[in-house]
mmCIF file of C-alpha atoms and ligand atoms in Angstrom:
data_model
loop_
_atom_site.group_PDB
_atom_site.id
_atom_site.type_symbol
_atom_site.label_atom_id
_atom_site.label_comp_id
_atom_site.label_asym_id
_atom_site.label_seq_id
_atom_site.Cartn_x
_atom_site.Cartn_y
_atom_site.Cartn_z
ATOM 1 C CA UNK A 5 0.000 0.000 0.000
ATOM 2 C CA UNK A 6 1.570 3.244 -0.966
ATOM 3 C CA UNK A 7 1.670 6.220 1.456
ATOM 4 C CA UNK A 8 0.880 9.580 1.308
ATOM 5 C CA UNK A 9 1.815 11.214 5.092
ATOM 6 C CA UNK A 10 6.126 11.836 4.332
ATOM 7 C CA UNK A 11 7.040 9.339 7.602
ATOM 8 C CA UNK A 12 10.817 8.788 8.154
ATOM 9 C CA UNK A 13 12.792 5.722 9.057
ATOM 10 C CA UNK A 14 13.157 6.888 12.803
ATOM 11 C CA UNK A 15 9.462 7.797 12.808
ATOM 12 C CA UNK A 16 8.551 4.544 11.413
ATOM 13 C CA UNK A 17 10.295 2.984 13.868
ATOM 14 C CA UNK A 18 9.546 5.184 17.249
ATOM 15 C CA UNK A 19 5.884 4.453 16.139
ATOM 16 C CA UNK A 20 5.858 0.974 15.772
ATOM 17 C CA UNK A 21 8.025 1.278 19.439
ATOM 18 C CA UNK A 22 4.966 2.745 20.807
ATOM 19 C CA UNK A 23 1.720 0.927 19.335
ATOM 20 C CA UNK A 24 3.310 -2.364 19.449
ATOM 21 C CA UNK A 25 5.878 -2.528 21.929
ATOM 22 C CA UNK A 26 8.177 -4.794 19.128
ATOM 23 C CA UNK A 27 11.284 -2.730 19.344
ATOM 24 C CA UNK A 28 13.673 -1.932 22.368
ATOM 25 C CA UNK A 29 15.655 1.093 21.874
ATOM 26 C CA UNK A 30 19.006 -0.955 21.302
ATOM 27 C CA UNK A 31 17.090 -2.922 18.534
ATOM 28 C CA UNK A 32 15.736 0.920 17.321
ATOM 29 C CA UNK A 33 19.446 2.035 17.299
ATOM 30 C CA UNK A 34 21.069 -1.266 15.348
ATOM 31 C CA UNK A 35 18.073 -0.451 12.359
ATOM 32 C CA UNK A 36 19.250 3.105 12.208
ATOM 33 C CA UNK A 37 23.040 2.410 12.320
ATOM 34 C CA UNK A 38 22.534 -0.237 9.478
ATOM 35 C CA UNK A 39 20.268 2.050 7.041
ATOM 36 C CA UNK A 40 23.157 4.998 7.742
ATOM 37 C CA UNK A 41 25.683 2.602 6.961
ATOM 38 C CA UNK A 42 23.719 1.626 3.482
ATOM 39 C CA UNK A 43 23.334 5.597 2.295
ATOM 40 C CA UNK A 44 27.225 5.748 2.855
ATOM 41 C CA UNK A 45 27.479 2.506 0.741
ATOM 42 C CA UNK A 46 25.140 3.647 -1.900
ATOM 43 C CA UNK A 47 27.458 7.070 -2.154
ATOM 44 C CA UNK A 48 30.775 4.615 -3.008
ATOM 45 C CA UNK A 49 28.175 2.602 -5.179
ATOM 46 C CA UNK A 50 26.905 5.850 -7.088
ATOM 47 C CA UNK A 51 30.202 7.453 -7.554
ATOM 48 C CA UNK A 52 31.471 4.083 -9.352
ATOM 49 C CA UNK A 53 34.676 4.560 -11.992
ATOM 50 C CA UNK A 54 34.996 7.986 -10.350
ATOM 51 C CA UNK A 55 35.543 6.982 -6.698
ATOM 52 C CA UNK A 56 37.737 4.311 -8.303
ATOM 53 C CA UNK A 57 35.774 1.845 -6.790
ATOM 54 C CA UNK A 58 35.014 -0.859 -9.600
ATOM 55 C CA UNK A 59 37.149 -3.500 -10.121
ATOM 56 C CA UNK A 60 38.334 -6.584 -7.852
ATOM 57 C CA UNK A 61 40.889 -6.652 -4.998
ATOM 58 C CA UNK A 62 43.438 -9.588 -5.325
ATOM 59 C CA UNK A 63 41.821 -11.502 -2.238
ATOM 60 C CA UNK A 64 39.232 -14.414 -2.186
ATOM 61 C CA UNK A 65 37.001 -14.782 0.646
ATOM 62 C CA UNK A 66 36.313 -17.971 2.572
ATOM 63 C CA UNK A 67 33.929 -19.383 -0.288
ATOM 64 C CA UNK A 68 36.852 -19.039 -2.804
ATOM 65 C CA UNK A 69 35.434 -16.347 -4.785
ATOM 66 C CA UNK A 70 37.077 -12.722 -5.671
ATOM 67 C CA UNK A 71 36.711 -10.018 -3.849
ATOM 68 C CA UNK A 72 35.861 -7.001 -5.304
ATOM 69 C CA UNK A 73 36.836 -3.355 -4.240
ATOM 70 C CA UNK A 74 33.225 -2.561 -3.509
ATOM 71 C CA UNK A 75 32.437 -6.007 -0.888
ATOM 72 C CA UNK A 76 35.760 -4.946 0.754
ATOM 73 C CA UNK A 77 34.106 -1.268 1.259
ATOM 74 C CA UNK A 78 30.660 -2.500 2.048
ATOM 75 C CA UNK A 79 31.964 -4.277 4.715
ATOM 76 C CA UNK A 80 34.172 -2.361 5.827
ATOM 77 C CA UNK A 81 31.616 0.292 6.504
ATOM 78 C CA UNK A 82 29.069 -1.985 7.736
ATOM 79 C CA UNK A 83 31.380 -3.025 10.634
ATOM 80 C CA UNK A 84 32.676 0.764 11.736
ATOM 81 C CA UNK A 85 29.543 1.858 11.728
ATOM 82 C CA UNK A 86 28.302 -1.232 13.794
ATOM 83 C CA UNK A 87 31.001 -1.757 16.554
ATOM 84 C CA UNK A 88 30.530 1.129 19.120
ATOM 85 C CA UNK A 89 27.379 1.793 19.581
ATOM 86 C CA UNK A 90 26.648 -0.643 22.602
ATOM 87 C CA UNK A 91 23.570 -2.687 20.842
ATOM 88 C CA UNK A 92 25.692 -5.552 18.937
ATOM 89 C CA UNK A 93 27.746 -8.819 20.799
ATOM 90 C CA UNK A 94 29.205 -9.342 17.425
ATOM 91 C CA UNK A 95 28.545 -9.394 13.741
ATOM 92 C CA UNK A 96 29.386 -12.242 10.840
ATOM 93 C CA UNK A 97 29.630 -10.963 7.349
ATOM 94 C CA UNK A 98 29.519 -13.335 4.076
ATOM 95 C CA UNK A 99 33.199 -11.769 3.060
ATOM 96 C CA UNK A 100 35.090 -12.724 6.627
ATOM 97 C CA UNK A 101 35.948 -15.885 7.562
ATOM 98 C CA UNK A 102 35.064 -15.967 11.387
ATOM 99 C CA UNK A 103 33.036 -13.907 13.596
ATOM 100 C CA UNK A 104 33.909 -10.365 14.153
ATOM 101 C CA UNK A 105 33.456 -9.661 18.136
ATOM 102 C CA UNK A 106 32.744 -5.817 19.349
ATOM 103 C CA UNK A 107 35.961 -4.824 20.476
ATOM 104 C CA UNK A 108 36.531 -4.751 24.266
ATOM 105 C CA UNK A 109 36.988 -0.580 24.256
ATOM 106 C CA UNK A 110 33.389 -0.887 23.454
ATOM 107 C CA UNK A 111 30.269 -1.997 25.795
ATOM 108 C CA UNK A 112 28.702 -5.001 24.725
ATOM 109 C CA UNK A 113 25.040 -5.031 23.577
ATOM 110 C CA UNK A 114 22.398 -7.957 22.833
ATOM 111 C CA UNK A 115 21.659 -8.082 18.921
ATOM 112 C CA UNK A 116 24.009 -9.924 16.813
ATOM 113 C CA UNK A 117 24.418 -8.741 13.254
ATOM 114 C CA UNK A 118 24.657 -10.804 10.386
ATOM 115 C CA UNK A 119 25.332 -9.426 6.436
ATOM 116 C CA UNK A 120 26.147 -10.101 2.908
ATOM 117 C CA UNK A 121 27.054 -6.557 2.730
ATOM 118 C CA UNK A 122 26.896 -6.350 -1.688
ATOM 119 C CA UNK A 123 25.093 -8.877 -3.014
ATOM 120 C CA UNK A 124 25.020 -9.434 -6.556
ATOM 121 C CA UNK A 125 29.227 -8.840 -6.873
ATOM 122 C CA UNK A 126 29.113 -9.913 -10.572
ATOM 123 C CA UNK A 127 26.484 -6.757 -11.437
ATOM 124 C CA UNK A 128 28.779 -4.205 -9.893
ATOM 125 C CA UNK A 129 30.952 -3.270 -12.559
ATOM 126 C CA UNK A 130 28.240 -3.423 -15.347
ATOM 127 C CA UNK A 131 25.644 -0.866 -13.362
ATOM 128 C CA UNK A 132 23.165 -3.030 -13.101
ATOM 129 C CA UNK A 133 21.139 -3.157 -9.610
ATOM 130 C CA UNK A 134 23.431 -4.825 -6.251
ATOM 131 C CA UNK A 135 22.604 -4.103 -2.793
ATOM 132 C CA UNK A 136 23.191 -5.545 1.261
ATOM 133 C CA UNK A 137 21.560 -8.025 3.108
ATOM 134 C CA UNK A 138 21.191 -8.137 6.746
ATOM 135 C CA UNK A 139 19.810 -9.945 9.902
ATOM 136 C CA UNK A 140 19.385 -9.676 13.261
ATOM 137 C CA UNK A 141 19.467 -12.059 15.589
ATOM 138 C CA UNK A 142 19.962 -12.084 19.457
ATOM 139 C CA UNK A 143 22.102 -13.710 21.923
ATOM 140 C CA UNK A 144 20.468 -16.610 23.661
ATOM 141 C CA UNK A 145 21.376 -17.732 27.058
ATOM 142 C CA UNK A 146 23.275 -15.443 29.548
ATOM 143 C CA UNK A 147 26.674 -17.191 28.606
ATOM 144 C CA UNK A 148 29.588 -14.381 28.489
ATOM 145 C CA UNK A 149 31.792 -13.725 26.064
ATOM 146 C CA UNK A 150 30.182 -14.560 22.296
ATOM 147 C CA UNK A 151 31.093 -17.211 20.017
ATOM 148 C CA UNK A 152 29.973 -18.602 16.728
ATOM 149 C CA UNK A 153 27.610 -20.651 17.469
ATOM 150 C CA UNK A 154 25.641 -18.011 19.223
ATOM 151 C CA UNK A 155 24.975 -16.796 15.479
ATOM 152 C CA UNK A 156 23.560 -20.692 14.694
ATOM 153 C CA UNK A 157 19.926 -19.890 15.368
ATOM 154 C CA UNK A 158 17.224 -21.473 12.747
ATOM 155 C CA UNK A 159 15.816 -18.496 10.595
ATOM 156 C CA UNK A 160 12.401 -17.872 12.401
ATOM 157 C CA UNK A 161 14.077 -16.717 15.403
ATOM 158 C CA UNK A 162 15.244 -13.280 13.543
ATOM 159 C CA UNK A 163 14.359 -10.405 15.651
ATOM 160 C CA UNK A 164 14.527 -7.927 12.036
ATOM 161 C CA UNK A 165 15.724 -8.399 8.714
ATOM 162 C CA UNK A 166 16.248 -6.210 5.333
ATOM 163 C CA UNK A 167 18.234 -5.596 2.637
ATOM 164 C CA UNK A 168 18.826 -2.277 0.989
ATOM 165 C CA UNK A 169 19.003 -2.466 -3.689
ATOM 166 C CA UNK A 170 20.853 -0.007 -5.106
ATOM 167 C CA UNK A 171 19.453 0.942 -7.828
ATOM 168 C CA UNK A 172 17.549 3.395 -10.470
ATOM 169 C CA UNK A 173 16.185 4.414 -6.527
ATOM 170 C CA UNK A 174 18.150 3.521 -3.361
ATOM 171 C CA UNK A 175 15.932 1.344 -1.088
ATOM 172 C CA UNK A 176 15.505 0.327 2.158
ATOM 173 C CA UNK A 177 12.861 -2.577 2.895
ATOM 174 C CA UNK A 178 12.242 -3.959 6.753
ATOM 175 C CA UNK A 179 10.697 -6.308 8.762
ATOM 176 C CA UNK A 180 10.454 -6.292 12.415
ATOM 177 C CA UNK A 181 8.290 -9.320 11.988
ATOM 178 C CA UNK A 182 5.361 -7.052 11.927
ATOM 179 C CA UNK A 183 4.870 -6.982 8.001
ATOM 180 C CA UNK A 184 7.123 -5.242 5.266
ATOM 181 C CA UNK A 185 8.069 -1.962 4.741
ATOM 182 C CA UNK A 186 10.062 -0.061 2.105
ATOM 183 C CA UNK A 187 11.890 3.080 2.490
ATOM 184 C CA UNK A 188 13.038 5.354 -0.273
ATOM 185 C CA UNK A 189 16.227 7.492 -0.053
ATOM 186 C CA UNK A 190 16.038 10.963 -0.509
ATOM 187 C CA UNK A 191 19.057 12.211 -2.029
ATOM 188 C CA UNK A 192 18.080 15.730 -1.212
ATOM 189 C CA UNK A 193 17.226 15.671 2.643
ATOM 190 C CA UNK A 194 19.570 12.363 2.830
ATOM 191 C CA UNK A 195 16.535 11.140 4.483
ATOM 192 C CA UNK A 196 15.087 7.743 4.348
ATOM 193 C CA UNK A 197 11.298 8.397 3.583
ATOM 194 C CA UNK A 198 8.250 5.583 4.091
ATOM 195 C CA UNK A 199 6.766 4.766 0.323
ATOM 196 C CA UNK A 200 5.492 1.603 0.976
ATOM 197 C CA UNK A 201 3.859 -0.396 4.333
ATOM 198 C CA UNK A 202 2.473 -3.747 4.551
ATOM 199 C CA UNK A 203 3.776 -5.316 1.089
ATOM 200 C CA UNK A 204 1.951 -8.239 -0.050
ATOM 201 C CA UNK A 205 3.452 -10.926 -2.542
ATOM 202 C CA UNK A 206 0.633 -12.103 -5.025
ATOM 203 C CA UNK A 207 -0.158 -15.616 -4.469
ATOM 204 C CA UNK A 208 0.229 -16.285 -8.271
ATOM 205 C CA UNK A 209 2.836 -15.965 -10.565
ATOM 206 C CA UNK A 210 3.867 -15.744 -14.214
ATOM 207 C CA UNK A 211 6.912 -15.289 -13.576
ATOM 208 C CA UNK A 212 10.228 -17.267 -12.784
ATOM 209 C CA UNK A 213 13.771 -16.357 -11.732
ATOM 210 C CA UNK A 214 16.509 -19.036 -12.173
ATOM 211 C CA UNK A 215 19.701 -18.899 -13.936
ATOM 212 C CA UNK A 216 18.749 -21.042 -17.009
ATOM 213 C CA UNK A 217 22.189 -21.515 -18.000
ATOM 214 C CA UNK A 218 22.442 -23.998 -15.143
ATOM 215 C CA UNK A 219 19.595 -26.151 -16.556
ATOM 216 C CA UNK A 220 21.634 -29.388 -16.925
ATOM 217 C CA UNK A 221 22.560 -29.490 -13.867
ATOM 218 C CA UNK A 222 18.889 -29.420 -11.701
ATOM 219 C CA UNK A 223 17.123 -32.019 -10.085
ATOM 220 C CA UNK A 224 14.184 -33.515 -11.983
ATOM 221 C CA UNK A 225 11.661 -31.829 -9.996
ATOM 222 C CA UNK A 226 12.823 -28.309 -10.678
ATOM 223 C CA UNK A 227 13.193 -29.477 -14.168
ATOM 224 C CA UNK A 228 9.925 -30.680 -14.394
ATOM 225 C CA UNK A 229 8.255 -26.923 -12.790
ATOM 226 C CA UNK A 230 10.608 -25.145 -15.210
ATOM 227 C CA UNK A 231 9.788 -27.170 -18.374
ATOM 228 C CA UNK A 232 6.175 -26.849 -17.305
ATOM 229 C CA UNK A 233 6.146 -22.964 -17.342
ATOM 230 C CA UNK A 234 8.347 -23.376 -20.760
ATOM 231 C CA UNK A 235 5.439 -24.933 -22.329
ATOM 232 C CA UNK A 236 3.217 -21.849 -22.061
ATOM 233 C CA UNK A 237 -0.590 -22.242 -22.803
ATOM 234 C CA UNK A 238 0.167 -25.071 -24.567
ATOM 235 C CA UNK A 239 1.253 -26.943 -21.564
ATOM 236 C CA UNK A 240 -0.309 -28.459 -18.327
ATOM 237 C CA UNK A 241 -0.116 -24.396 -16.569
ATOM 238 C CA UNK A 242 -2.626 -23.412 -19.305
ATOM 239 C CA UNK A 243 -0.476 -20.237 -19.459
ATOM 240 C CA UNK A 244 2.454 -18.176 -20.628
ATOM 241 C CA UNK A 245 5.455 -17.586 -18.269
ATOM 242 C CA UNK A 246 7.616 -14.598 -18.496
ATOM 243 C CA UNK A 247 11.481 -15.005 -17.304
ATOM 244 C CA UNK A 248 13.622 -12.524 -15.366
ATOM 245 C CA UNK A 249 17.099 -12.974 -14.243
ATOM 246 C CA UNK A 250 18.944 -9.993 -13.026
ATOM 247 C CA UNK A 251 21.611 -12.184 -10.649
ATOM 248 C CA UNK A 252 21.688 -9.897 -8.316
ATOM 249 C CA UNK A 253 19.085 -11.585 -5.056
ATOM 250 C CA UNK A 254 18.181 -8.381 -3.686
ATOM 251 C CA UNK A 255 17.333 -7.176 -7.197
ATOM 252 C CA UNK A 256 15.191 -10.202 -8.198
ATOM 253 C CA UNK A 257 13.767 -10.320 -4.786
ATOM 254 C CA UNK A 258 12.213 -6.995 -4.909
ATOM 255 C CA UNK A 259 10.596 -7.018 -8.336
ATOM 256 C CA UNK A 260 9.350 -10.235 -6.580
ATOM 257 C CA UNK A 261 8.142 -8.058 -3.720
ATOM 258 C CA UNK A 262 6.784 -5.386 -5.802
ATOM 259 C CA UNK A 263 4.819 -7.590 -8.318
ATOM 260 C CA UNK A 264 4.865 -11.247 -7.373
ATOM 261 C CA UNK A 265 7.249 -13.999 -8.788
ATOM 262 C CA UNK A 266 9.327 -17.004 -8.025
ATOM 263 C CA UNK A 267 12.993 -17.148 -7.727
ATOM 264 C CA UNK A 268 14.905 -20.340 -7.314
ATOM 265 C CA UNK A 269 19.036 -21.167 -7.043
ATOM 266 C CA UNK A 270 18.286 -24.929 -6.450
ATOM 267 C CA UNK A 271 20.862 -27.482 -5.943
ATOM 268 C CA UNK A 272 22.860 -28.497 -8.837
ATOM 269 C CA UNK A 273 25.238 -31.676 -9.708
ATOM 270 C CA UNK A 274 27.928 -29.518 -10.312
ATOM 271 C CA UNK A 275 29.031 -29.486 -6.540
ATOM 272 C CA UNK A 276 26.818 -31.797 -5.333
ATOM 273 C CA UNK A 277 28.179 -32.246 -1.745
ATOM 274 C CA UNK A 278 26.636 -28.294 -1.796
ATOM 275 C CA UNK A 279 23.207 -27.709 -1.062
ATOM 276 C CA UNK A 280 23.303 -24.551 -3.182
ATOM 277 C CA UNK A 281 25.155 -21.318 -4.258
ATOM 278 C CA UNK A 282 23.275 -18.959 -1.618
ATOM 279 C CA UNK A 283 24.963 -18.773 1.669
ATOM 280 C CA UNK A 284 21.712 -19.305 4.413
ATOM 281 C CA UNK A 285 22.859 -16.802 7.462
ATOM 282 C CA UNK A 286 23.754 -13.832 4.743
ATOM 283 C CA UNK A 287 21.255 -14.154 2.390
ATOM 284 C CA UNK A 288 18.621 -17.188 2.557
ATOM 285 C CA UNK A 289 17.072 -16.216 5.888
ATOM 286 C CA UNK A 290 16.548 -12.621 5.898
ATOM 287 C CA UNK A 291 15.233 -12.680 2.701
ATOM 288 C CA UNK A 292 12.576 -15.889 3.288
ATOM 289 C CA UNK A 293 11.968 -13.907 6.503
ATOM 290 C CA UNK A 294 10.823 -10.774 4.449
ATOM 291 C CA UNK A 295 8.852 -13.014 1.964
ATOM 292 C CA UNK A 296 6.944 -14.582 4.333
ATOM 293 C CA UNK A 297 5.894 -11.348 6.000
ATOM 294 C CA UNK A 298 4.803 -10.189 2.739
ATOM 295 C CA UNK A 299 2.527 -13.120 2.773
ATOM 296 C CA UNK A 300 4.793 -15.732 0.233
ATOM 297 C CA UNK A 301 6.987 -18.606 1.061
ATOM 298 C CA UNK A 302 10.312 -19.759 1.461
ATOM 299 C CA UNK A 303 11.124 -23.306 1.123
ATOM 300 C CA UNK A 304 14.604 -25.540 0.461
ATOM 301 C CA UNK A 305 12.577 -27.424 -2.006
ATOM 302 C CA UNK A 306 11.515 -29.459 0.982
ATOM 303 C CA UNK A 307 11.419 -27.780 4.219
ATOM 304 C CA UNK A 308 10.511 -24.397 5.174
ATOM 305 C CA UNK A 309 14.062 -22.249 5.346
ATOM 306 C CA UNK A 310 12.996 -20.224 8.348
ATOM 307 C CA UNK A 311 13.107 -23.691 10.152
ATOM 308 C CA UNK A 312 16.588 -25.290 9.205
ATOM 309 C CA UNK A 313 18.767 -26.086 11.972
ATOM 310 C CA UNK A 314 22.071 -24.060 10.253
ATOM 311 C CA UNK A 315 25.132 -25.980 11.530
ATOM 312 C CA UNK A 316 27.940 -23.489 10.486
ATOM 313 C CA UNK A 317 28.534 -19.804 9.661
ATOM 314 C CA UNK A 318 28.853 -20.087 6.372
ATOM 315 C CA UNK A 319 26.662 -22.928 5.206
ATOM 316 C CA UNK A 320 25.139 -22.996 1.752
ATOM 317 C CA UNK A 321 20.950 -23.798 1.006
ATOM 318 C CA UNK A 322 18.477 -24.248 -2.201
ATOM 319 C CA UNK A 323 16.293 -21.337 -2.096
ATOM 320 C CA UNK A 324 12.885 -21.480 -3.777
ATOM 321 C CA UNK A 325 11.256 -18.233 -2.162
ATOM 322 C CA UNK A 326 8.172 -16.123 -3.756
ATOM 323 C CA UNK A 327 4.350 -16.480 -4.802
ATOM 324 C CA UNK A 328 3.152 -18.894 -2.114
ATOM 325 C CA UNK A 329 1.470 -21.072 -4.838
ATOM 326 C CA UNK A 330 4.105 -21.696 -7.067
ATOM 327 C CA UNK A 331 6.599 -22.226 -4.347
ATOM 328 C CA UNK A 332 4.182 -24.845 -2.938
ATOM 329 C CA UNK A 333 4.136 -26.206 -6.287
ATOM 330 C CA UNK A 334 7.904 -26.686 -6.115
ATOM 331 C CA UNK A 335 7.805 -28.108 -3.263
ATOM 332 C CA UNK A 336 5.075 -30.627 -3.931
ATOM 333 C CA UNK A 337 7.145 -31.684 -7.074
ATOM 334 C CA UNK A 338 9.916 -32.382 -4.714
ATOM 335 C CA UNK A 339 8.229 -34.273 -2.518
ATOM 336 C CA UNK A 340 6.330 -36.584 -5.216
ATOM 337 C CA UNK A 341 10.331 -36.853 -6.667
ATOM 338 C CA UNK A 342 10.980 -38.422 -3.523
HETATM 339 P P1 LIG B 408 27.281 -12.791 -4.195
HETATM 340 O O1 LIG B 408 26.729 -12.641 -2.816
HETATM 341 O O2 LIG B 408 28.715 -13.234 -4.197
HETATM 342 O O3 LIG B 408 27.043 -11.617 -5.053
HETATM 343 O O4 LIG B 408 26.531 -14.059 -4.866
HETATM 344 C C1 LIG B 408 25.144 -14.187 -4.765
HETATM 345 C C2 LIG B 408 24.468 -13.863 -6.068
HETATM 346 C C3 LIG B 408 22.989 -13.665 -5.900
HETATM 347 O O5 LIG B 408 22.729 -12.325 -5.697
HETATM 348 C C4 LIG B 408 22.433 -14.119 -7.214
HETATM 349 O O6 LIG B 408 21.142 -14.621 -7.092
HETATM 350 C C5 LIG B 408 23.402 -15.177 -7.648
HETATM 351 O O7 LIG B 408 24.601 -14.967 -6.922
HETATM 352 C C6 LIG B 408 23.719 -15.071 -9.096
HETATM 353 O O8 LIG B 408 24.379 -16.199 -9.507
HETATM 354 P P2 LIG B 408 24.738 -16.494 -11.050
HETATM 355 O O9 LIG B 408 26.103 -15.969 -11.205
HETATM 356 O O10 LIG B 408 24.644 -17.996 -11.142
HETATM 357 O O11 LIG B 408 23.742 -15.814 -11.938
HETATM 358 MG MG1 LIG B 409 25.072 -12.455 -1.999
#
């Protein structure tokens, strides 16, 4: 539902402190720390060649692939901005190998912060749409001291998650696990403004995200849903399917947000002791967290993502997230495979 009354991020979130009682002020302070630290990322992202930002760095990170300059600076931001201001334990970032604890100069808070702070690395040098993923967990138990498997907490226990696209617009989208908002930057008053409250994913589809070039590789039963939208009207949907692909999550994930869709990276042969490309702290959870608020779904092909067990920081997923019915469909195909 688009809005008319100009509400900002903080008054967003000071009113949803008071009518539902959902946020504590360190939780208030991690959202607003995180959505500063995206506008300063969006200003490296905008100035591009001329901030000599494109381009990769001559490291890999712990999943073997390049870094490029921009990751490096995304998270690099992301954690100053992050480590003093009392509300975080620790944070865990797609591009660092291990946990990064607050430093002891600073007090310790609850939250624990986790990020794939540019998704979509491969779109970064072409201009096409990237952005950052986060999620927010907190500390269970009254254990000191913090430790990676504090951060191994199934999906449905996220206290907030979001992700900001940089794109044609810059913007923010939230859930407190109260429904989905979306936030557009304004470049003038460097303000983030409300545009959109209580998103809703249409329950149907004609529309499919998958990399295609991967097709060899599937399972039968995602080649069986894919082949099936393929055919068209002529085929057992009874109707045409359009295909989008823009390989950057956060980019197919909102169009999927804005006008309904599925998106899949399933498991493929090619590495089959891998569950999938998509890492499921970084990107997997907060993302199926923020679909299902918007009313879709979020499944593994099999089980529900929000409700895997994850068993280490880095650990890879399928993702089939989107229209509830056609993700059901998936996942029924799946399930008749078996
Ligand atoms: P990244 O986090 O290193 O950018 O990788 C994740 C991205 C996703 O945004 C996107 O869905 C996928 O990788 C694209 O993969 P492909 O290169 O197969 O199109
Ligand atoms: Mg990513």
């Amino acid at each position: 539902m688009p809005t008319t009354r100009r509400i900002s991020l903080t008054q967003y979130l000071v009113e949803q402190q008071r009518e539902h009682g959902r946020i504590p002020g360190e939780l208030r302070l991690l959202i607003e720390v995180v959505a500063r630290a995206c506008k300063r990322i969006a200003i490296a992202v905008n100035k591009g060649a001329l901030g000599d930002v494109l381009g990769s760095t001559e490291q890999s990170n712990v999943q073997g692939e390049i870094v490029k300059k921009l990751d490096l600076i995304a998270n690099e931001v992301l954690i100053e901005a992050n480590e003093w201001g009392g509300h975080l334990a620790a944070m865990a970032s797609e591009e660092m190998d291990s946990i990064h604890v607050v430093p002891n100069r600073y007090p310790q808070g609850e939250y624990l912060l986790l990020f794939d702070p540019l998704d979509g690395s491969s779109n970064i040098d072409v201009n096409v749409s990237i952005g950052t993923i986060f999620s927010v967990l907190r500390k269970v138990g009254h254990a000191r001291g913090v430790s990676e498997e504090d951060f191994l907490q199934p999906g449905r226990q996220q206290a907030a998650a979001g992700y900001c696209v940089y794109g044609p617009q810059t913007t923010l989208v939230l859930t407190l696990g109260n429904g989905v908002a979306m936030f557009t930057l304004d470049r003038e008053t460097g303000s983030w403004v409300l545009t959109a409250q209580g998103v809703q994913v249409p329950e149907d589809t004609k529309e499919f995200a998958i990399n295609m070039s991967n097709l060899r590789h599937w399972d039968m039963p995602v080649r069986r849903y894919i082949d099936e939208c393929l055919q068209g009207k002529e085929g057992p949907r009874g109707k045409d399917f359009n295909m989008r692909w823009v390989a950057s999550m956060v980019a197919d994930v909102h169009r999927i947000l804005t006008r309904g869709g599925i998106f899949m990276y399933p498991w493929d042969k090619r590495e089959p002791d891998k569950p999938g490309k998509l890492r499921l702290l970084y990107e997997a959870n907060p993302m199926a967290f923020i679909v299902e608020q918007a009313g879709g779904a979020a499944t593994n092909g099999r089980e529900r993502i929000l409700d895997l067990q994850p068993r280490k920081l880095h650990e890879r997923v399928s993702v089939v997230l989107g229209s509830r019915n056609e993700v059901e469909r998936v996942t029924a195909y799946h399930r008749d495979a078996a």
